[in-house]
Tab-separated table of C-alpha atoms and ligand atoms in Angstrom:
chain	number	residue	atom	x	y	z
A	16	UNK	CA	27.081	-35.095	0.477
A	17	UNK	CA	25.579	-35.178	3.949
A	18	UNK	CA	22.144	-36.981	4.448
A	19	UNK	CA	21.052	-33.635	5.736
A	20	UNK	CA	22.310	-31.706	2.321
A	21	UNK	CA	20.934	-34.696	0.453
A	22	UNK	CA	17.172	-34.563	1.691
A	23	UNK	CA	17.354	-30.313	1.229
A	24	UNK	CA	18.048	-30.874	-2.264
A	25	UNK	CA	15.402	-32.858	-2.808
A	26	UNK	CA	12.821	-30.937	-1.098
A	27	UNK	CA	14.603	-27.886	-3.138
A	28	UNK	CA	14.185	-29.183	-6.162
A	29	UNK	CA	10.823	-30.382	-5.556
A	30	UNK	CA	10.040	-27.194	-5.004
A	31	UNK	CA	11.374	-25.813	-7.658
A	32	UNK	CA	9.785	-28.111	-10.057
A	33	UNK	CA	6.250	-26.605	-8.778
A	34	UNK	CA	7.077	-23.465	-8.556
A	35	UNK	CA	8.629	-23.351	-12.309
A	36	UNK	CA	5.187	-24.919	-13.501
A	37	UNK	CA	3.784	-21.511	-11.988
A	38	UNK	CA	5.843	-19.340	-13.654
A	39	UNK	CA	5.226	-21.368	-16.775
A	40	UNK	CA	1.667	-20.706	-16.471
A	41	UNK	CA	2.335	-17.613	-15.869
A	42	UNK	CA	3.596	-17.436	-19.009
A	43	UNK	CA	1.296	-18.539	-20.949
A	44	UNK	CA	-1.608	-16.495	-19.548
A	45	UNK	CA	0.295	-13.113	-20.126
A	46	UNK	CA	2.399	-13.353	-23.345
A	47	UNK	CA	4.439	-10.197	-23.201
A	48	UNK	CA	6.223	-10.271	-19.885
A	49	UNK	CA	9.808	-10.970	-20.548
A	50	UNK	CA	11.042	-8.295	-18.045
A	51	UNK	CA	9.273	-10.753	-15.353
A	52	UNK	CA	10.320	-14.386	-17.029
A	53	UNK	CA	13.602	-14.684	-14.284
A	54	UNK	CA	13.288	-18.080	-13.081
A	55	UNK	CA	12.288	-18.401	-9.473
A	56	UNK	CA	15.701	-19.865	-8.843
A	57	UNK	CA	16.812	-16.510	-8.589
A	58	UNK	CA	13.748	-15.257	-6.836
A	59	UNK	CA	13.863	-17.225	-4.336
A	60	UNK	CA	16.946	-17.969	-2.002
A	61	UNK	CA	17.123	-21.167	-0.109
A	62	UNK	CA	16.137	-20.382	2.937
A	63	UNK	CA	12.687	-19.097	1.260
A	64	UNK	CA	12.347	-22.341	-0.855
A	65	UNK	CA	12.888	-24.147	2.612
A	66	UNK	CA	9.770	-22.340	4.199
A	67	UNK	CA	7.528	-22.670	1.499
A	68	UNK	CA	7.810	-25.969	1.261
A	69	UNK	CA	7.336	-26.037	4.854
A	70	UNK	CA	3.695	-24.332	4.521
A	71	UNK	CA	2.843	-26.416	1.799
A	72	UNK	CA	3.896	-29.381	3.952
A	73	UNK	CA	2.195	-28.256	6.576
A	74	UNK	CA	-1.333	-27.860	5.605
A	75	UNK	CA	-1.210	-23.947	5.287
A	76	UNK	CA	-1.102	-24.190	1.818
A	77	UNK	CA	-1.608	-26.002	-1.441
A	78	UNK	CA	-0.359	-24.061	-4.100
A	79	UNK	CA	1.124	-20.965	-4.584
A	80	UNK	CA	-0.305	-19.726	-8.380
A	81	UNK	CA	0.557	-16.207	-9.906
A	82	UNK	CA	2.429	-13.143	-9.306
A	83	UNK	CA	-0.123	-10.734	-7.968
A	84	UNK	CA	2.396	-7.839	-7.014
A	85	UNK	CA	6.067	-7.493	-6.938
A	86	UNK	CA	6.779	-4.873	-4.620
A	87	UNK	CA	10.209	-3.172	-4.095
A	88	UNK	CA	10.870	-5.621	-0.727
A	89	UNK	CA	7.726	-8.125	-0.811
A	90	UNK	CA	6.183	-10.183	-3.622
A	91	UNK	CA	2.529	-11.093	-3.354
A	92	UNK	CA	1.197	-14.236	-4.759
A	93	UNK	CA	-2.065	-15.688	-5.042
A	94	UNK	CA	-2.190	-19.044	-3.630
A	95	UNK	CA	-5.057	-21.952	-2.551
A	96	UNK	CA	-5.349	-23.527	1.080
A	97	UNK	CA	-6.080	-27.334	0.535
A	98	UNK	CA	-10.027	-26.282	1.237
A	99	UNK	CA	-9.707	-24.440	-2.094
A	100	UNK	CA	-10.138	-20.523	-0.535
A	101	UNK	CA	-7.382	-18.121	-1.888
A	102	UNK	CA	-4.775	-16.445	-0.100
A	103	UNK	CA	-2.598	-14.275	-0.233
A	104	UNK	CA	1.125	-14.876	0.498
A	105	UNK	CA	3.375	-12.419	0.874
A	106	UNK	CA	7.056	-12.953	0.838
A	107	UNK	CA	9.485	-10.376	2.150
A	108	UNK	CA	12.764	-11.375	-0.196
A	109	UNK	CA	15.313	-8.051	0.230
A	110	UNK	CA	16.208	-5.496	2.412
A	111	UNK	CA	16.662	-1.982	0.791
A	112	UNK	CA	18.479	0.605	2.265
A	113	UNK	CA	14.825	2.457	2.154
A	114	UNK	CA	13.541	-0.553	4.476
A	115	UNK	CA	16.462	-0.310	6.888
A	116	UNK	CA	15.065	3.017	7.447
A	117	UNK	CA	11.901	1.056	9.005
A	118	UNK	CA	14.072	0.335	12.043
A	119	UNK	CA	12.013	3.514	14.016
A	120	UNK	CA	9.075	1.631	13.309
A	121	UNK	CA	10.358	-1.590	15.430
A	122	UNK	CA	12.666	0.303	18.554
A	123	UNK	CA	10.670	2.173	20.327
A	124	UNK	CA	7.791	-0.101	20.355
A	125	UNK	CA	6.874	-2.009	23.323
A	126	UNK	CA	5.821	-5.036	21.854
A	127	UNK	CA	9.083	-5.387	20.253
A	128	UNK	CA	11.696	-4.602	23.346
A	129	UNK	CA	14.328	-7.220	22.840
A	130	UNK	CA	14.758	-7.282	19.385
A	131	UNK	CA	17.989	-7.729	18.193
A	132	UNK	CA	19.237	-4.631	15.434
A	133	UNK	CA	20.502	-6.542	12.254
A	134	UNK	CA	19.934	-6.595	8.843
A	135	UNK	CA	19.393	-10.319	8.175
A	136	UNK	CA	16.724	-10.279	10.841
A	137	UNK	CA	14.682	-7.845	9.672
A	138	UNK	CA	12.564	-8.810	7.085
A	139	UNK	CA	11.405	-11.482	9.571
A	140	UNK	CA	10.417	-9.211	12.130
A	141	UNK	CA	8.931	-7.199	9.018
A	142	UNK	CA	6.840	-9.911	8.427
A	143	UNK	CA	6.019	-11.153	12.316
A	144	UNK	CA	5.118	-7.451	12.835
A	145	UNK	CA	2.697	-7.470	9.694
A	146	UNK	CA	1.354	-10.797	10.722
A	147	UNK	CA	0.834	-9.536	14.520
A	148	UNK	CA	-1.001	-6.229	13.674
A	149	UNK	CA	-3.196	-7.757	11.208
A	150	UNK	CA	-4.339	-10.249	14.035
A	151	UNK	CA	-4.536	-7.752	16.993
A	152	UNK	CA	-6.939	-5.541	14.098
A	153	UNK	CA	-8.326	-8.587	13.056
A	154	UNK	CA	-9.694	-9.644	16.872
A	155	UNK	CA	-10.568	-5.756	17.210
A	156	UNK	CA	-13.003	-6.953	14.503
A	157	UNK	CA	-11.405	-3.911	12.121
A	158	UNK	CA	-12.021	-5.340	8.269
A	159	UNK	CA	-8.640	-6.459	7.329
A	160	UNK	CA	-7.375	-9.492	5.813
A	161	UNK	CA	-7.460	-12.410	7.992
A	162	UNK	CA	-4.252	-13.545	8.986
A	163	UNK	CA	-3.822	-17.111	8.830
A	164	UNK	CA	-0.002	-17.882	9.192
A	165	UNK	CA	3.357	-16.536	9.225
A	166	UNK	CA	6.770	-18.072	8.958
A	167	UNK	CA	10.274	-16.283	8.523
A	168	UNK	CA	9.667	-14.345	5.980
A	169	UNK	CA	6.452	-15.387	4.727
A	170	UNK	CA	3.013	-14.474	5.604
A	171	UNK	CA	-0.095	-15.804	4.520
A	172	UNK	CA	-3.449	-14.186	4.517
A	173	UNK	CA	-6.874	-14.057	3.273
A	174	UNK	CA	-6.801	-13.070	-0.377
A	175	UNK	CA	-9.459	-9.545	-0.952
A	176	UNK	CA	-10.651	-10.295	-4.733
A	177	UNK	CA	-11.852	-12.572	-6.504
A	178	UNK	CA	-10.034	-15.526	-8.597
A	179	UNK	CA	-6.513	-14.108	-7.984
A	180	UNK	CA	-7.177	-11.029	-9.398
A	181	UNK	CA	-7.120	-8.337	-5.936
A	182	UNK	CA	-9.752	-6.128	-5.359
A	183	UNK	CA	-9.927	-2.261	-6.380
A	184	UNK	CA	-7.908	-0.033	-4.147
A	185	UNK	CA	-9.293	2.785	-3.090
A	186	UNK	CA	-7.496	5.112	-5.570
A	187	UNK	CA	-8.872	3.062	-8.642
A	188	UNK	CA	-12.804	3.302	-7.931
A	189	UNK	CA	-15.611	6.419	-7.636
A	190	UNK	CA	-15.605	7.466	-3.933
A	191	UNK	CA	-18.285	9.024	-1.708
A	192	UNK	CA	-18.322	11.039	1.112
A	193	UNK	CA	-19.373	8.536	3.259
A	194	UNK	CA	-16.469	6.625	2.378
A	195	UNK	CA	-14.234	9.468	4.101
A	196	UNK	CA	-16.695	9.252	7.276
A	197	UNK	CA	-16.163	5.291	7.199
A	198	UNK	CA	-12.297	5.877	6.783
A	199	UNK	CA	-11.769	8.070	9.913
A	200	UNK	CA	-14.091	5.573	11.870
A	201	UNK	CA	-11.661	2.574	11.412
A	202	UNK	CA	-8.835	5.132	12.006
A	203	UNK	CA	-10.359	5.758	15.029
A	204	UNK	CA	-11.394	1.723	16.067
A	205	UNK	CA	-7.633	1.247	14.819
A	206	UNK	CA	-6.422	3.333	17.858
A	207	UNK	CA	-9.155	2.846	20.418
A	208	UNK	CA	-10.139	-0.896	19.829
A	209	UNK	CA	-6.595	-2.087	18.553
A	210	UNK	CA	-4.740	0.416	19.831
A	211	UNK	CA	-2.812	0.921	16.525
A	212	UNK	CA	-1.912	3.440	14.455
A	213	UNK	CA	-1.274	2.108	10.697
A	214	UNK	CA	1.553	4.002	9.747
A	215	UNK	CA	1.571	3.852	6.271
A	216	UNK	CA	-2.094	4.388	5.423
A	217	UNK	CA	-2.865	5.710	1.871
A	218	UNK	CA	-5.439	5.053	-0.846
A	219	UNK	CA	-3.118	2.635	-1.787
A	220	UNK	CA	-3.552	0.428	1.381
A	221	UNK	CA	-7.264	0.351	1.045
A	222	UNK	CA	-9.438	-2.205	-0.811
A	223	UNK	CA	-12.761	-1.631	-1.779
A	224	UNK	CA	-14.289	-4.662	-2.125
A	225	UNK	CA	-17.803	-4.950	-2.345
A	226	UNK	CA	-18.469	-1.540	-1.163
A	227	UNK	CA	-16.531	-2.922	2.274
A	228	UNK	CA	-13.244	-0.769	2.519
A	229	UNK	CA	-10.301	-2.979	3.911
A	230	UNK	CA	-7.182	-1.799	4.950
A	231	UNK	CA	-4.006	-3.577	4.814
A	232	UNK	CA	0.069	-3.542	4.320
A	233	UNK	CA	0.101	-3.283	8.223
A	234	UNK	CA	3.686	-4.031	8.530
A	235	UNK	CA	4.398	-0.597	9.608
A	236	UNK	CA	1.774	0.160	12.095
A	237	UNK	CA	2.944	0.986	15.765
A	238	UNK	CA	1.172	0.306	19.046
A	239	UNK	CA	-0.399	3.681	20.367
A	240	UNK	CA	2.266	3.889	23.242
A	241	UNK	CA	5.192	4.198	20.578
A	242	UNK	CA	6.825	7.437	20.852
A	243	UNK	CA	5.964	8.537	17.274
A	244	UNK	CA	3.201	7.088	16.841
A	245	UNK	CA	1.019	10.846	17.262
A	246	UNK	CA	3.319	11.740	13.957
A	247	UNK	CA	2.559	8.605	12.345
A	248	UNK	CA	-1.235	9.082	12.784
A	249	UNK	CA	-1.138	12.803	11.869
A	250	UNK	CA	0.322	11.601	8.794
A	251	UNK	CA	-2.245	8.857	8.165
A	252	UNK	CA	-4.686	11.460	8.278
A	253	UNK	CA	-2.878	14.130	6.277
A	254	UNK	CA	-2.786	11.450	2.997
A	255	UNK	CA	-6.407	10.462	3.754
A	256	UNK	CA	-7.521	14.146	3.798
A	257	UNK	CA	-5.311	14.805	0.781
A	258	UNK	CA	-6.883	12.150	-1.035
A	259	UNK	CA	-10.244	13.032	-0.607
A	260	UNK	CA	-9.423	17.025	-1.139
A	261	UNK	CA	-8.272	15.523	-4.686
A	262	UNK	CA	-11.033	13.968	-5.407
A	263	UNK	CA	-13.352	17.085	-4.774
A	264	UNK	CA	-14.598	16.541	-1.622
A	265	UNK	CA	-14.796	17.788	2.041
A	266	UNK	CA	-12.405	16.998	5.216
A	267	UNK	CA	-12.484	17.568	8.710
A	268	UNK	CA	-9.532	19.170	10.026
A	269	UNK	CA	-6.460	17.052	11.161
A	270	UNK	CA	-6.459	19.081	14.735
A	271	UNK	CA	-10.062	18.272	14.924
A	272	UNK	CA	-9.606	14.989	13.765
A	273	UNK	CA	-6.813	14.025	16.628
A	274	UNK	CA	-8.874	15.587	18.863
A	275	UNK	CA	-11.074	13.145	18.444
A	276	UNK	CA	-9.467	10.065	18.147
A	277	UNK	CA	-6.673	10.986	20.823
A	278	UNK	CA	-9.314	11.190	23.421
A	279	UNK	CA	-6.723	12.159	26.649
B	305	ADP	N1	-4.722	-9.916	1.191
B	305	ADP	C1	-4.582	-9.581	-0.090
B	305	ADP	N2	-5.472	-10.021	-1.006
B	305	ADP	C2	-5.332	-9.692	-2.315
B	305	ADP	N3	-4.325	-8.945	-2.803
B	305	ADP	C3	-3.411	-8.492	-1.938
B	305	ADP	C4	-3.483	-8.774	-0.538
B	305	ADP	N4	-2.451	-8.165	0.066
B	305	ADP	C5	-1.768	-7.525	-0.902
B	305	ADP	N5	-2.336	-7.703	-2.109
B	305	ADP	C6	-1.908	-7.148	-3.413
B	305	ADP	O1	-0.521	-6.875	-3.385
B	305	ADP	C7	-0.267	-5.471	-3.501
B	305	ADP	C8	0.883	-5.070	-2.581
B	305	ADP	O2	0.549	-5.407	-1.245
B	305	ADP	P1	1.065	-4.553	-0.016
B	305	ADP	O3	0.728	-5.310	1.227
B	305	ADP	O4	0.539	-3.167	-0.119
B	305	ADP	O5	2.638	-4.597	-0.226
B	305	ADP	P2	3.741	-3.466	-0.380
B	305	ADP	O6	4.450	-3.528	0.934
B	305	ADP	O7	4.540	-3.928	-1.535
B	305	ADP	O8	3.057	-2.144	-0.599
B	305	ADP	C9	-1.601	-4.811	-3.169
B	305	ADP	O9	-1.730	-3.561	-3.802
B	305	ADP	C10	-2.601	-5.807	-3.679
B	305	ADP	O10	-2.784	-5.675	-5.075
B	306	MG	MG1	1.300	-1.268	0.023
């Protein structure tokens, strides 16, 4: 064994030593979970053992404590920063062939010219391009998560909720007319300030915490100067205005609407 191969097992097993104690924990605050008791040996590959440890070594992060969301490509943990805020870190781990179909959501945007097409690359752009947009909304002073650091595959972020538990989204809480008004505003200071267009906006990718509405899951929003990215925000607006019709109350119309926030 190489010194090299020597010094990655120890850091892996290190590693995996902490994160077992998690899932052990895990396990004893929720009792009935055998469908999620795999060991994280077989969540995690190397490579994403290697990068965690990284953070943690790094300063980025202290722990990494519960399972807040295990998505079909990303898992979402609750972790601490050494100052004892939360975060949230999100780990891209597999590469369905629904994601590959995210590939229009990379070419033809201009931030993202020279990327190279393959598989094994692209939950790391996935998560560079999450990471990115959050900032670029974040500095356009749009209430998102703050991003606070992203390697490979993993991104880290300001946790919305309290004590690992994530706030409301928007399709689990009373809404108000005035939350619809507020909605199309930051659709609009998405475009305008940002120049974004989310992409996958639903009441699914909106908090509401504290009465503030935060979006987020920005992995698949487009600069405004991507060819599709007209479609992408006529469909944003379509699943808002669907929402809201469900829930009983009034829209503006989605030609009025892009009137509006399309201003040329
Ligand atoms: N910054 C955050 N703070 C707290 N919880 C979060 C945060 N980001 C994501 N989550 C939790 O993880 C879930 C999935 O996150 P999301 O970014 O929408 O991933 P997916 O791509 O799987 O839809 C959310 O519904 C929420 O419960
Ligand atoms: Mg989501």
């Amino acid at each position: 064994m190489s010194e090299k191969d020597d010094l990655y097992g120890k850091e892996k097993e290190h590693l995996e030593r902490k994160l077992r104690m998690i899932d052990e924990r895990d396990r004893m605050l929720i009792k009935d979970r055998s469908s999620d008791l795999s060991v994280v040996e077989e969540v995690f590959d190397k490579s994403t053992l290697l990068t965690l440890h990284y953070l943690m070594n790094s300063g980025v992060l202290r722990s990494l404590n519960g399972v807040v969301s295990s998505g079909k490509e990303a898992r979402v943990y609750w972790g601490e920063r050494v100052d004892g805020s939360s975060v949230a870190v999100k780990i891209y781990l597999t590469v369905t062939a629904e994601f590959k179909r995210r590939w229009p959501y990379i070419i033809g945007d201009p931030r993202f010219e020279n990327i190279k097409r393959s598989s094994s690359n692209l939950i790391i752009i996935w998560a560079q391009k999450e990471y990115r947009n959050l900032l670029t909304a974040y500095e356009s002073r749009i209430p998102v998560p703050k991003p606070l650091a992203v390697r490979r595959n993993i991104l880290v972020m300001d946790f919305i909720g309290h004590y690992g538990k994530p706030a409301p989204l928007l399709n689990e809480v009373e809404v108000k007319q005035s939350d619809y008004k507020k909605i199309i505003f930051l659709i609009d200071k998405l475009y305008n300030s940002a120049n974004l267009v989310h992409a996958d906006l639903s009441e699914y990718n909106i908090f509401k915490h504290e009465k503030r509405l935060i979006l987020f899951d920005f992995g698949s929003a487009v600069d405004i100067r991507h060819p599709l990215s007209k479609e992408f925000l006529i469909r944003d607006i379509n699943n808002i205005n669907r929402f809201f019709i469900k829930r009983g109350l009034s829209v503006e119309p989605v030609e009025d609407l892009l009137k509006k926030v399309i201003k040329s």
